[in-house]
């Protein structure tokens, strides 16, 4: 029921997913208003793989997370997360209210002990493919342990969803030298450098390394990550506004733009937010993927793709094993060797 | 002597400055290699307003700041900063080694008590003109007092250099609501909200507000500011690379690009880094402006313009008075009313 457009986009997303990836081995439980969902399922022709779980209760997009949690029980969002908890569903995808995070945390609990809230990962288009950047907004301050949590989860995410083998990991910093930055990034770097997780740790990276694609996974606290992401979005919008102004500023420019249009459209497709829509809430006992509220059916279809990829991969097992190892590294007493504990 | 190109750019910068702004009331002391400087002064035809202060000692661009400081005495950079200390010069501009910051701090001392290092301000092109963003790299962690220091200095900088009256100020955060973000930004917001500085405080702003030009001054810690700036630069370079690829991808696209070229060039001029080159080191007892090492003569001329504007304005007096007021607000005992103390 969620998102700016509701069932036309979420059920349309199922249709888009099936069109691109086929329906083998996938079934969808649709939670929400029975009539609205049934109409969309019929329209989209996806009845064969869908089952409607009716509920009248819907959390509005503008409700505060605390409110969403309090009166959430029995809502479409609550019921959807509950199917993950019971194991009936392998994952849940929602374009709804950010209360999804509070409800997920309440029902599923955190698997990453160091985290207060699930981390949000952004799939960032770069000159080199796609880089996973996390956390982009959930955890406002992050100590070294949390940053290592992000590295572990981001690595498994990138491998599962973007198909990389042995993804490289960088920690976002103000310089690449070892002594740069504050204590938390330096300590996280130390843990990752002599790491027992088998991760491909690259070192510190700077802001401009993100779009360069220097590494596959960029780790940062949620405050810096959120600001980096929104600054990049703002910059892209700024340039695109100037460009539109320039290309409509004279008859000659307009003629040039017309000729260049097919090439520019192709370029646009490469940075189409729909194609990278779908960010999991990382660190929960269960797969929960958040679609952008404004996504269209194609974008929502991609969020479904991310959910299926995560559920089918060894993501959960790999993250579980590495978080356990991290816990042993950080919290074992010197007399207990790490190997024994893990 | 500094920068990637040395005297041809620094002396060329004087020529460019004079061409745009005239030489009334301005004199230049050029510190460095006598022969190299004299040749450039002759070539640029700027002998009338220039005086050479000869020294053989030059700090190389690749020397570490600590090294630059240790063996800096008598170097062109040291001598230049010293003329500001003695009052012979109203300001210094350098494209040299980052050791300039260490030497400036050593010779001039900080005026902003809360700061460990001078803050660096970036003049950021936006849809709304130019926004000053600070700190973009010097102070890695910033408490509430430092953030307020940045607000005070950024405001005076924007008024002096970008000609605004009553510039608006925002604190960079992950959301605009009062309860968003960590303790330091929330405390800084509280101080600024019931501020005794007469500043035009807008509230929290987000990453995408920078390029929108929502406010004239964006305040943030040096870690986040540096990453935001470099992320924006990386994003701009990413888009420009994709665009070049797109516009050379076919004969048709090339023809279109050719037609649109004059308009695109005009657009480029608007985000030309040379036109916004020159960032002061804020918080020192004296005006020190840093040019980008790779700037050309036109860019260096703009750094000179920034220095002259700061020196001619009421920047120093205004910042001094407001820092004093802040000190009274933060460090006065309850029994001494703020009014009496300031």
XYZ file of C-alpha atoms in Angstrom:
684
model
C 0.000 0.000 0.000
C 3.011 2.283 0.487
C 4.795 4.930 -1.505
C 3.478 8.032 -3.196
C 1.376 5.988 -5.636
C 0.282 2.838 -3.735
C -0.886 -0.392 -5.446
C -0.516 0.751 -9.098
C 3.236 1.002 -8.485
C 3.745 -1.890 -6.047
C 1.684 -4.380 -8.083
C 3.033 -2.816 -11.281
C 6.461 -3.485 -9.797
C 5.630 -7.198 -9.599
C 4.713 -7.121 -13.300
C 7.988 -5.317 -14.148
C 9.988 -7.794 -12.070
C 8.386 -10.804 -13.808
C 8.953 -9.243 -17.218
C 12.686 -8.894 -16.603
C 13.512 -11.833 -14.382
C 10.697 -14.387 -14.835
C 8.600 -15.860 -12.051
C 10.399 -19.098 -11.370
C 10.509 -19.869 -7.657
C 9.032 -16.503 -6.647
C 5.710 -15.868 -4.937
C 4.316 -12.570 -3.691
C 2.172 -11.901 -0.636
C 0.432 -8.548 -1.126
C -0.675 -6.908 2.133
C -3.377 -4.245 2.172
C -6.746 -3.188 0.830
C -8.255 -6.242 -0.842
C -10.310 -4.458 -3.473
C -7.568 -2.066 -4.566
C -4.990 -4.838 -4.717
C -7.287 -7.286 -6.560
C -8.034 -4.670 -9.208
C -4.357 -3.982 -9.782
C -3.431 -7.670 -9.830
C -6.035 -8.249 -12.520
C -4.851 -5.260 -14.512
C -1.214 -6.319 -14.280
C -2.036 -9.958 -15.045
C 0.090 -11.268 -12.189
C -2.561 -13.301 -10.350
C -0.695 -16.560 -10.776
C 2.188 -15.609 -8.466
C 0.289 -13.323 -6.078
C -1.730 -13.893 -2.952
C -3.568 -11.037 -1.256
C -3.464 -10.699 2.532
C -6.280 -8.317 3.272
C -6.169 -5.605 5.910
C -7.915 -2.249 6.151
C -5.257 -0.705 8.315
C -2.660 1.308 6.476
C 0.073 3.514 7.895
C -0.048 6.896 6.184
C 3.132 8.225 4.555
C 3.218 11.240 6.854
C 2.876 9.444 10.189
C 5.810 9.764 12.586
C 7.824 6.531 13.087
C 6.876 6.354 16.795
C 3.194 6.721 15.883
C 3.554 4.131 13.100
C 4.962 1.691 15.625
C 2.356 2.353 18.294
C -0.687 1.928 16.136
C 1.016 -0.285 13.578
C -0.185 -3.706 14.689
C -2.357 -5.300 12.014
C -1.403 -2.743 9.390
C -0.226 -3.860 5.965
C 3.345 -2.957 6.864
C 3.259 -4.769 10.203
C 1.738 -7.890 8.680
C 4.314 -7.937 5.895
C 7.236 -7.748 8.327
C 5.603 -10.403 10.462
C 5.657 -12.901 7.582
C 9.437 -12.482 7.528
C 9.616 -13.057 11.254
C 7.578 -16.266 11.047
C 9.625 -17.413 8.080
C 6.666 -17.529 5.731
C 8.312 -14.861 3.564
C 12.009 -14.740 2.664
C 11.999 -10.959 2.521
C 9.782 -7.875 2.515
C 9.864 -4.836 0.231
C 8.097 -1.592 1.034
C 7.862 1.905 -0.407
C 6.054 3.037 2.712
C 6.557 5.315 5.635
C 9.939 5.331 7.399
C 8.038 3.723 10.274
C 8.887 0.533 8.348
C 12.265 0.789 10.032
C 10.829 1.080 13.543
C 8.399 -1.802 12.956
C 11.141 -3.981 11.442
C 13.430 -3.308 14.369
C 10.665 -4.108 16.849
C 9.568 -7.347 15.189
C 12.851 -8.681 13.799
C 15.423 -7.235 16.248
C 18.961 -6.283 15.294
C 21.484 -8.961 14.361
C 24.372 -6.475 14.450
C 24.808 -5.851 18.178
C 26.762 -2.626 17.677
C 23.957 -0.924 15.777
C 21.200 1.127 17.282
C 19.255 1.168 14.039
C 19.400 -0.686 10.736
C 21.873 0.848 8.295
C 20.682 2.144 4.945
C 22.796 1.385 1.902
C 22.774 3.450 -1.295
C 23.682 1.900 -4.648
C 25.703 4.720 -6.180
C 26.364 4.825 -9.955
C 30.068 5.392 -10.671
C 32.470 5.394 -13.605
C 33.271 1.831 -12.599
C 29.803 0.306 -12.092
C 27.929 0.585 -8.826
C 29.380 1.344 -5.405
C 27.477 0.536 -2.218
C 27.662 3.432 0.254
C 26.536 2.932 3.848
C 25.246 4.093 6.260
C 23.402 6.909 4.460
C 21.200 8.090 7.239
C 20.051 5.805 10.025
C 22.883 5.887 12.583
C 23.865 9.470 13.334
C 27.098 8.684 15.136
C 29.092 5.561 14.439
C 32.002 4.180 16.436
C 34.667 1.859 15.049
C 32.598 -1.272 15.716
C 29.630 0.096 13.794
C 31.845 1.086 10.877
C 33.174 -2.476 10.738
C 29.560 -3.743 10.890
C 28.880 -1.603 7.808
C 31.929 -3.052 6.034
C 30.776 -6.614 6.715
C 27.184 -5.987 5.623
C 28.091 -3.771 2.654
C 30.487 -6.365 1.302
C 27.897 -9.154 1.465
C 25.273 -6.812 -0.045
C 27.497 -5.850 -2.976
C 28.355 -9.470 -3.729
C 24.712 -10.598 -3.503
C 23.027 -7.723 -5.333
C 25.670 -6.308 -7.678
C 27.317 -9.615 -8.477
C 30.888 -8.778 -7.532
C 33.341 -11.363 -6.249
C 35.539 -10.214 -3.391
C 34.297 -6.593 -3.390
C 36.836 -3.982 -2.272
C 36.055 -1.835 0.772
C 37.096 1.720 1.615
C 36.430 3.896 4.650
C 35.373 7.457 3.788
C 37.837 9.987 5.183
C 39.385 13.414 4.553
C 42.578 11.898 3.140
C 44.059 8.542 2.239
C 47.020 8.528 4.649
C 46.808 6.359 7.772
C 46.954 9.254 10.240
C 44.094 11.204 8.645
C 40.650 11.609 10.201
C 39.177 11.107 13.645
C 39.631 8.234 16.067
C 36.633 6.168 14.961
C 37.692 5.873 11.314
C 41.295 5.171 12.309
C 40.291 2.440 14.742
C 37.925 0.854 12.228
C 40.782 0.880 9.706
C 43.013 -0.941 12.181
C 40.403 -3.650 12.766
C 39.835 -4.093 9.034
C 43.533 -4.072 8.143
C 44.414 -7.132 10.196
C 40.942 -8.538 9.777
C 39.802 -12.053 10.436
C 36.813 -11.668 8.109
C 38.555 -12.361 4.809
C 37.434 -8.974 3.464
C 39.193 -7.124 0.658
C 40.018 -3.917 2.566
C 41.423 -1.166 0.350
C 42.051 1.658 2.846
C 40.749 5.201 3.280
C 38.984 6.866 0.365
C 37.906 10.498 -0.153
C 34.632 12.028 -1.287
C 35.585 12.120 -4.957
C 36.512 8.427 -4.872
C 32.823 7.505 -4.608
C 31.862 8.582 -8.143
C 35.229 7.382 -9.471
C 34.313 3.888 -8.298
C 37.669 3.457 -6.553
C 36.126 0.760 -4.334
C 32.952 -1.373 -4.410
C 31.859 -0.529 -0.872
C 32.256 2.833 0.895
C 31.815 2.757 4.652
C 30.852 5.866 6.619
C 28.751 7.031 9.563
C 25.105 7.814 8.840
C 25.552 11.561 9.321
C 28.355 11.955 6.783
C 26.827 9.368 4.439
C 23.453 11.096 4.367
C 25.055 14.473 3.685
C 27.358 13.045 0.984
C 24.402 11.388 -0.766
C 22.182 14.453 -0.672
C 25.057 16.737 -1.687
C 25.682 14.523 -4.719
C 21.969 14.555 -5.592
C 21.931 18.328 -5.223
C 25.000 18.699 -7.424
C 23.511 16.474 -10.125
C 20.280 18.477 -10.055
C 22.245 21.755 -10.165
C 24.188 20.687 -13.255
C 21.095 19.325 -14.949
C 19.241 22.610 -14.336
C 22.113 24.661 -15.767
C 22.291 22.309 -18.724
C 18.604 22.619 -19.480
C 18.917 26.403 -19.307
C 21.946 26.328 -21.618
C 20.350 24.002 -24.169
C 17.232 26.145 -24.442
C 19.023 29.503 -24.379
C 19.076 30.027 -28.171
C 17.684 28.534 -31.379
C 21.125 27.190 -32.201
C 21.499 25.530 -28.816
C 18.024 24.034 -29.151
C 18.903 22.574 -32.567
C 22.100 21.104 -31.112
C 20.223 19.620 -28.180
C 17.740 18.008 -30.542
C 20.534 16.290 -32.467
C 22.301 15.167 -29.309
C 19.096 14.010 -27.617
C 19.367 10.243 -28.252
C 22.930 10.190 -26.867
C 21.952 12.298 -23.859
C 18.987 9.982 -23.174
C 21.298 6.992 -23.178
C 23.544 8.763 -20.710
C 20.567 9.559 -18.515
C 19.625 5.891 -18.391
C 23.002 5.207 -16.806
C 22.213 7.425 -13.837
C 18.484 6.646 -13.693
C 17.578 6.400 -10.006
C 14.944 3.738 -10.841
C 17.633 1.357 -12.039
C 19.320 1.429 -8.637
C 16.172 1.705 -6.503
C 15.891 -0.563 -3.478
C 18.050 -0.329 -0.381
C 17.930 -2.985 2.305
C 17.781 -2.109 5.987
C 20.975 -3.836 7.041
C 21.658 -5.426 10.418
C 18.204 -6.949 11.044
C 17.335 -10.600 11.547
C 15.539 -10.738 8.214
C 15.563 -9.114 4.801
C 13.717 -5.801 4.569
C 14.154 -3.653 1.457
C 13.036 -0.050 1.213
C 11.953 1.380 -2.121
C 12.017 5.118 -2.728
C 8.540 6.507 -2.029
C 8.448 8.239 -5.402
C 9.626 5.227 -7.440
C 7.652 4.128 -10.506
C 6.701 0.512 -11.293
C 10.036 -0.148 -13.000
C 11.943 1.240 -10.018
C 9.808 -0.796 -7.633
C 10.516 -3.852 -9.765
C 14.200 -3.258 -9.149
C 13.625 -3.093 -5.384
C 11.919 -6.502 -5.692
C 14.948 -7.748 -7.634
C 17.252 -6.603 -4.798
C 15.059 -8.439 -2.263
C 15.058 -11.681 -4.274
C 18.832 -11.502 -4.862
C 19.488 -11.043 -1.153
C 17.125 -13.864 -0.183
C 18.643 -16.276 -2.702
C 22.271 -15.506 -1.873
C 24.450 -16.532 1.065
C 24.118 -12.950 2.344
C 22.439 -13.808 5.644
C 24.803 -16.651 6.518
C 27.923 -14.703 5.541
C 26.964 -11.594 7.520
C 25.961 -13.736 10.502
C 29.316 -15.528 10.548
C 31.333 -12.317 10.168
C 29.391 -10.413 12.838
C 30.084 -13.328 15.193
C 33.783 -13.126 14.358
C 33.780 -9.371 14.950
C 32.107 -9.874 18.303
C 34.828 -12.361 19.231
C 37.590 -9.992 18.110
C 36.193 -7.056 20.063
C 34.834 -8.684 23.160
C 36.941 -11.796 23.810
C 39.352 -11.635 26.711
C 43.034 -12.056 25.747
C 43.126 -15.501 27.405
C 40.497 -16.825 25.014
C 41.947 -17.010 21.518
C 39.590 -15.765 18.815
C 39.605 -19.081 16.973
C 38.171 -20.936 19.964
C 35.459 -18.414 20.608
C 34.164 -18.254 17.051
C 56.750 31.178 -5.347
C 53.963 28.739 -4.532
C 51.501 26.648 -6.463
C 52.025 24.218 -9.300
C 53.281 26.961 -11.621
C 55.096 29.513 -9.394
C 55.769 33.151 -10.419
C 54.148 33.049 -13.904
C 50.821 32.448 -12.177
C 51.292 34.500 -9.007
C 52.652 37.560 -10.830
C 50.272 36.885 -13.694
C 47.556 36.943 -11.034
C 48.561 40.496 -10.100
C 48.194 41.487 -13.765
C 44.763 39.847 -13.949
C 43.676 41.528 -10.724
C 44.744 44.971 -11.975
C 43.005 44.398 -15.298
C 39.672 43.687 -13.605
C 39.758 45.859 -10.515
C 42.386 48.567 -11.132
C 45.348 49.314 -8.915
C 44.029 52.142 -6.778
C 45.198 51.838 -3.206
C 46.781 48.405 -3.702
C 50.460 47.501 -3.456
C 52.020 44.051 -3.718
C 55.020 42.676 -1.843
C 56.350 39.689 -3.793
C 58.389 37.267 -1.693
C 60.822 34.839 -3.304
C 63.497 34.372 -5.920
C 64.532 37.851 -7.073
C 65.481 36.972 -10.620
C 62.446 34.839 -11.367
C 60.082 37.420 -9.869
C 61.753 40.401 -11.606
C 61.473 38.691 -14.984
C 57.774 37.975 -14.460
C 57.076 41.488 -13.158
C 58.655 42.929 -16.290
C 56.746 40.560 -18.548
C 53.454 41.330 -16.839
C 54.118 45.071 -16.772
C 53.113 45.414 -13.127
C 56.337 46.976 -11.766
C 54.565 50.122 -10.613
C 52.573 48.417 -7.853
C 55.044 45.648 -6.968
C 58.020 45.435 -4.665
C 60.181 42.314 -4.548
C 61.308 40.945 -1.190
C 64.101 38.588 -2.124
C 64.760 35.255 -0.458
C 66.329 32.051 -1.784
C 64.475 29.845 0.624
C 61.313 28.297 -0.747
C 59.106 25.625 0.828
C 58.514 22.866 -1.697
C 54.927 21.882 -2.484
C 55.491 18.332 -1.247
C 56.989 19.144 2.166
C 55.013 18.023 5.214
C 53.442 20.877 7.237
C 55.565 20.064 10.313
C 58.713 20.164 8.178
C 57.585 23.395 6.513
C 57.166 24.957 9.936
C 60.477 23.718 11.306
C 62.658 24.901 8.461
C 60.316 27.640 7.309
C 61.954 30.698 8.874
C 63.191 33.064 6.203
C 61.280 31.291 3.436
C 59.098 33.261 1.052
C 55.980 31.957 2.801
C 57.243 32.747 6.278
C 58.321 36.251 5.273
C 54.973 36.948 3.632
C 53.008 35.928 6.735
C 55.382 37.975 8.871
C 54.489 41.164 6.984
C 50.890 40.583 8.067
C 51.992 40.086 11.651
C 53.984 43.335 11.682
C 51.109 45.162 10.008
C 53.143 46.066 6.932
C 50.747 44.019 4.784
C 46.968 43.962 5.154
C 46.760 40.365 3.980
C 48.689 37.553 2.383
C 47.725 35.280 -0.494
C 49.514 32.023 -1.280
C 49.099 29.077 -3.626
C 51.794 27.240 -1.723
C 52.197 24.205 0.451
C 49.598 23.504 3.131
C 52.418 24.378 5.537
C 51.108 27.901 5.008
C 48.466 27.008 7.563
C 50.967 25.825 10.161
C 53.187 28.872 9.637
C 50.206 31.243 9.787
C 48.987 29.662 12.985
C 52.448 29.873 14.536
C 53.067 33.496 13.590
C 49.587 35.001 13.788
C 47.884 32.796 16.431
C 44.209 31.971 16.486
C 41.648 34.664 17.236
C 38.840 32.118 17.584
C 39.627 30.456 20.900
C 37.486 27.410 20.209
C 39.412 26.443 17.087
C 42.412 24.180 16.949
C 43.175 25.150 13.370
C 42.023 27.859 10.962
C 38.823 26.948 9.152
C 38.767 26.702 5.380
C 35.811 28.161 3.543
C 34.672 27.070 0.079
C 32.779 29.454 -2.213
C 30.234 27.063 -3.701
C 28.357 27.974 -6.916
C 24.607 27.458 -6.484
C 21.362 28.147 -8.324
C 21.120 31.233 -6.152
C 24.610 32.732 -6.440
C 27.462 31.673 -4.199
C 27.187 29.912 -0.849
C 30.080 29.894 1.620
C 30.585 26.431 3.114
C 32.855 25.962 6.120
C 34.814 24.230 7.531
C 35.831 22.115 4.524
C 38.778 20.311 5.954
C 40.878 21.804 8.729
C 39.051 20.857 11.942
C 38.206 17.164 11.950
C 35.792 17.263 14.866
C 33.827 20.357 15.778
C 31.820 20.976 18.914
C 28.959 23.451 19.193
C 31.269 26.383 19.994
C 33.358 25.757 16.900
C 30.267 25.508 14.723
C 29.132 28.888 16.028
C 32.655 30.242 15.323
C 32.171 29.092 11.721
C 28.782 30.822 11.540
C 30.263 34.104 12.759
C 33.237 33.982 10.404
C 31.323 32.635 7.419
C 28.735 35.366 7.717
C 31.356 38.136 7.773
C 33.215 36.446 4.896
C 30.101 36.221 2.722
C 29.219 39.857 3.332
C 32.774 41.072 2.636
C 33.619 38.911 -0.379
C 30.290 38.059 -1.994
C 28.628 41.369 -1.261
C 25.530 40.126 0.560
C 23.772 42.122 3.226
C 22.612 40.132 6.214
C 23.599 36.712 4.811
C 21.455 33.781 5.944
C 23.093 30.915 7.833
C 22.235 27.211 7.941
C 23.749 24.310 9.855
C 24.285 21.197 7.737
C 22.315 18.253 9.107
C 20.476 15.080 8.099
C 17.073 16.754 8.300
C 15.546 20.162 8.927
C 13.546 19.350 12.081
C 14.884 20.554 15.432
C 15.416 17.081 16.896
C 17.509 15.814 13.972
C 21.249 15.152 14.105
C 23.808 14.760 16.854
C 24.324 16.801 19.992
C 26.867 19.257 18.578
C 24.669 20.496 15.736
C 21.634 20.713 18.013
C 23.531 22.704 20.642
C 24.996 25.036 18.017
C 21.465 25.569 16.688
C 20.267 26.506 20.173
C 23.039 29.087 20.583
C 22.363 30.578 17.159
C 18.585 30.585 17.577
C 18.595 32.912 20.570
C 21.781 34.538 19.403
C 23.236 37.802 20.640
C 25.261 38.253 17.433
C 22.569 39.737 15.218
C 23.019 36.936 12.695
C 20.354 35.853 10.223
C 20.033 32.226 11.349
C 17.863 30.120 9.048
C 17.964 26.685 10.721
C 19.152 23.231 9.692
C 19.782 22.538 6.014
C 20.449 19.261 4.179
C 23.099 18.257 1.648
C 20.988 19.147 -1.371
C 20.311 22.608 0.034
C 23.920 23.602 -0.687
C 23.602 23.599 -4.498
C 20.053 24.951 -4.241
C 21.468 28.024 -2.516
C 18.900 27.787 0.284
C 21.219 29.839 2.528
C 24.285 32.056 1.990
C 26.432 30.321 4.596
C 26.487 26.593 5.381
C 28.144 25.638 8.647
C 29.571 22.161 9.232
C 32.459 20.323 10.867
C 35.640 19.950 8.791
C 35.178 16.200 8.322
C 31.685 16.400 6.857
C 32.480 19.616 4.952
C 35.544 18.136 3.283
C 33.647 15.010 2.259
C 30.654 17.014 0.991
C 32.938 19.238 -1.114
C 34.918 16.372 -2.618
C 31.760 14.320 -3.203
C 30.286 17.269 -5.127
C 33.486 17.663 -7.156
C 33.479 13.931 -7.882
C 29.830 14.050 -8.936
C 30.456 17.007 -11.259
C 33.417 15.209 -12.831
C 31.357 12.008 -13.197
C 28.563 13.808 -15.036
C 30.989 15.749 -17.200
C 32.779 12.496 -18.182
C 29.488 10.786 -19.076
C 28.454 13.851 -21.038
C 31.675 13.945 -23.041
C 31.243 10.263 -23.818
C 27.639 10.830 -24.873
C 28.421 13.841 -27.053
C 31.165 12.012 -28.946
C 29.321 8.695 -29.228
C 27.997 9.250 -32.771
C 28.328 11.633 -35.707
C 24.884 12.992 -34.929
C 25.723 13.620 -31.279
C 28.961 15.333 -32.320
C 27.087 17.637 -34.694
C 24.628 18.470 -31.930
C 27.436 19.185 -29.487
C 29.078 21.517 -31.992
C 25.891 23.549 -32.322
C 25.316 23.658 -28.579
C 28.943 24.454 -27.782
C 28.659 28.237 -27.218
C 25.766 27.721 -24.790
C 27.580 24.913 -22.982
C 30.705 27.074 -22.694
C 28.662 29.834 -21.103
C 27.275 27.332 -18.631
C 30.775 26.096 -17.856
C 31.887 29.623 -17.028
C 29.281 29.673 -14.299
C 30.882 26.767 -12.501
C 34.472 27.643 -13.398
C 36.562 26.933 -10.292
C 38.890 29.848 -11.195
C 36.064 32.321 -10.730
C 35.607 31.216 -7.120
C 39.263 30.525 -6.314
C 40.630 31.896 -3.053
C 39.611 30.684 0.385
C 40.730 32.497 3.533
C 42.047 30.620 6.548
C 39.477 31.832 9.034
C 40.024 32.366 12.724
C 43.555 33.829 12.586
C 44.708 37.245 13.780
C 45.295 38.400 10.219
C 44.084 37.799 6.696
C 45.582 34.774 4.949
C 44.041 33.558 1.697
C 44.850 30.228 0.103
C 44.691 29.853 -3.668
C 44.281 26.430 -5.232
C 47.718 25.082 -6.142
C 46.629 24.367 -9.704
C 44.964 27.771 -10.300
C 45.854 29.781 -13.418
C 46.650 33.511 -13.432
C 42.963 34.446 -13.686
C 42.113 32.184 -10.755
C 44.986 33.578 -8.731
C 43.765 37.075 -9.566
C 40.477 36.137 -7.960
C 42.262 34.957 -4.806
C 43.906 38.392 -4.702
C 40.462 39.978 -5.093
C 39.190 37.967 -2.111
C 42.171 39.145 -0.019
C 41.648 42.802 -0.948
C 37.899 42.601 -0.278
C 38.485 41.102 3.163
C 41.167 43.658 4.037
C 39.006 46.610 2.938
C 35.833 45.446 4.683
C 34.814 45.489 8.325
C 35.369 41.710 8.376
C 38.093 41.695 11.043
C 36.287 44.062 13.411
C 32.925 42.308 13.016
C 34.334 38.845 13.621
C 36.380 40.097 16.576
C 33.324 41.643 18.235
C 31.149 38.568 17.665
C 33.772 36.104 18.898
C 34.035 38.192 22.041
C 30.262 38.065 22.476
C 30.284 34.294 21.972
C 32.990 33.907 24.576
C 30.870 35.891 27.017
C 27.776 33.796 26.241
C 29.600 30.515 26.718
C 32.026 31.253 29.500
C 30.438 33.916 31.693
C 29.244 32.771 35.117
C 25.511 33.181 35.757
C 26.200 35.971 38.279
C 27.813 38.117 35.614
C 25.239 39.181 33.074
C 26.395 38.881 29.458
C 25.871 42.582 28.772
C 28.370 43.623 31.431
C 30.993 41.167 30.336
C 30.944 42.046 26.655
